[in-house]
Structure formats: C-alpha cells, structure tokens
Short mmCIF file of C-alpha atoms in Angstrom, two decimals:
data_model
loop_
_atom_site.label_atom_id
_atom_site.label_comp_id
_atom_site.label_asym_id
_atom_site.label_seq_id
_atom_site.Cartn_x
_atom_site.Cartn_y
_atom_site.Cartn_z
CA MET A 29 -36.16 -40.14 15.55
CA ALA A 30 -34.89 -38.04 12.67
CA LYS A 31 -33.54 -39.69 9.55
CA LYS A 32 -29.87 -40.58 9.81
CA SER A 33 -29.11 -38.65 6.65
CA VAL A 34 -30.56 -35.46 8.17
CA ILE A 35 -28.46 -35.90 11.32
CA GLN A 36 -25.31 -36.56 9.26
CA ARG A 37 -25.99 -33.54 7.05
CA ASN A 38 -26.21 -31.33 10.13
CA LEU A 39 -22.96 -32.78 11.53
CA LYS A 40 -21.25 -32.09 8.20
CA ARG A 41 -22.48 -28.49 8.34
CA ILE A 42 -21.07 -28.10 11.85
CA GLN A 43 -17.64 -29.32 10.67
CA ILE A 44 -17.63 -27.04 7.62
CA CYS A 45 -18.73 -24.08 9.72
CA ASP A 46 -15.90 -24.68 12.20
CA ARG A 47 -13.37 -24.93 9.38
CA TYR A 48 -14.36 -21.59 7.79
CA ARG A 49 -15.34 -19.63 10.94
CA SER A 50 -12.18 -17.50 11.28
CA ARG A 51 -11.99 -16.67 7.56
CA ARG A 52 -15.66 -15.65 7.48
CA GLN A 53 -15.16 -13.39 10.50
CA GLU A 54 -12.18 -11.71 8.82
CA LEU A 55 -14.16 -11.04 5.65
CA LYS A 56 -17.19 -9.77 7.57
CA GLY A 57 -14.92 -7.44 9.53
CA ILE A 58 -13.51 -6.03 6.29
CA ILE A 59 -17.00 -5.61 4.81
CA SER A 60 -18.36 -3.75 7.83
CA ASN A 61 -15.28 -1.50 8.26
CA LYS A 62 -16.14 1.83 6.64
CA SER A 63 -12.54 3.10 6.71
CA ILE A 64 -11.49 0.51 4.10
CA PRO A 65 -11.99 1.56 0.45
CA VAL A 66 -15.19 0.44 -1.25
CA HIS A 67 -13.33 -1.60 -3.86
CA GLN A 68 -11.59 -3.76 -1.22
CA ARG A 69 -14.85 -4.23 0.67
CA PHE A 70 -16.54 -5.31 -2.55
CA ILE A 71 -13.78 -7.87 -3.18
CA ALA A 72 -14.25 -9.19 0.36
CA GLN A 73 -18.00 -9.45 -0.33
CA LEU A 74 -17.30 -11.50 -3.46
CA LYS A 75 -14.93 -13.82 -1.57
CA LEU A 76 -17.54 -14.30 1.13
CA SER A 77 -20.20 -15.17 -1.44
CA LYS A 78 -17.90 -17.76 -3.06
CA MET A 79 -17.50 -19.66 0.21
CA PRO A 80 -19.61 -22.80 0.69
CA ARG A 81 -23.17 -22.16 1.80
CA ASP A 82 -22.84 -24.66 4.61
CA SER A 83 -19.99 -22.64 6.12
CA SER A 84 -22.57 -20.17 7.43
CA ALA A 85 -23.60 -20.74 11.05
CA VAL A 86 -27.22 -19.93 10.17
CA ARG A 87 -27.58 -23.25 8.34
CA ILE A 88 -26.84 -25.34 11.45
CA ARG A 89 -29.90 -26.81 13.15
CA ASN A 90 -29.89 -27.28 16.92
CA ARG A 91 -30.74 -31.00 17.25
CA CYS A 92 -31.28 -33.40 20.15
CA LEU A 93 -28.19 -35.50 20.89
CA LEU A 94 -30.24 -38.64 21.57
CA SER A 95 -33.06 -38.59 19.05
CA GLY A 96 -31.96 -36.07 16.43
CA ARG A 97 -35.20 -34.15 16.88
CA GLY A 98 -34.93 -30.63 15.49
CA ARG A 99 -37.73 -28.91 17.41
CA GLY A 100 -38.19 -28.33 21.12
CA VAL A 101 -34.49 -28.65 21.94
CA TYR A 102 -33.13 -27.14 25.16
CA MET A 103 -29.74 -25.62 24.36
CA GLU A 104 -28.28 -25.98 27.86
CA PHE A 105 -28.83 -29.76 27.80
CA GLY A 106 -28.67 -30.48 24.08
CA LEU A 107 -31.78 -32.63 24.47
CA SER A 108 -35.32 -32.38 23.19
CA ARG A 109 -38.20 -31.84 25.57
CA ILE A 110 -39.26 -35.46 25.07
CA ALA A 111 -35.82 -36.93 25.83
CA LEU A 112 -35.53 -34.58 28.81
CA ARG A 113 -38.86 -35.77 30.15
CA LYS A 114 -37.79 -39.41 29.85
CA LEU A 115 -34.43 -38.90 31.57
CA CYS A 116 -35.56 -36.62 34.43
CA PRO A 117 -37.37 -39.14 36.67
CA PHE A 118 -34.35 -41.45 36.75
CA GLY A 119 -31.93 -38.72 37.84
CA TYR A 120 -29.78 -38.79 34.70
CA ILE A 121 -29.79 -35.00 34.56
CA PRO A 122 -28.12 -33.52 37.67
CA GLY A 123 -30.25 -31.08 39.63
CA MET A 124 -33.43 -31.74 37.69
CA LEU A 125 -36.45 -33.50 39.16
CA LYS A 126 -39.87 -34.23 37.78
CA SER A 127 -42.24 -32.17 39.85
CA SER A 128 -45.01 -33.81 41.85
CA TRP A 129 -47.35 -32.26 44.40
#
C-alpha cells in the first residue's frame, strides 16, 4: 500500500489539472498557431509557464484505486495487477476469470 500522503498528493494534482485544463488548452492552441504574431505567442508561453506545475496532466500518476500502487496498473480497470489477481477468482470483475486448465 502506498503512503497516504502520496495518494493524496496525486488526488490534489488531478483536481488542479481538471481546474486548469481548458485554460492550458487555449494557451497551447495559441502557442502552436503559426498565424498568430510571435509576440502574442510568446506572451501565451509566459502565461503557460506561470501556471502551477501540478496543472500539467503529465504529473498525474495512474494509481490503483484499492492499494494506491503506482506500477502495474491496468487503465481499463483502475486496479493494479495484484489487486486484479485477488479479485478475479471471486467474480468481482465482470467477464474476467482466472484461467485454469
């Protein structure tokens, strides 16, 4: 199990990222648009750099919903491979069975 502070930090980053998502997309659109004058694109670049670091989606870690584990997480389930393996035999995940032959 990951430390609670690490899990909370990641949740805070998700909230900040959601709050700033539309504004970041606007600024990135201005920066990448070559028809806008260089001066305005530079100003947009400065505004983007002044935004909080945690507002970037790159800083969010995909973590397991049960254990908080940061590695080996299946995105479609939101669970780590270990949690998935524990839940499969009991039928908690629809359509998934532990194989036996």
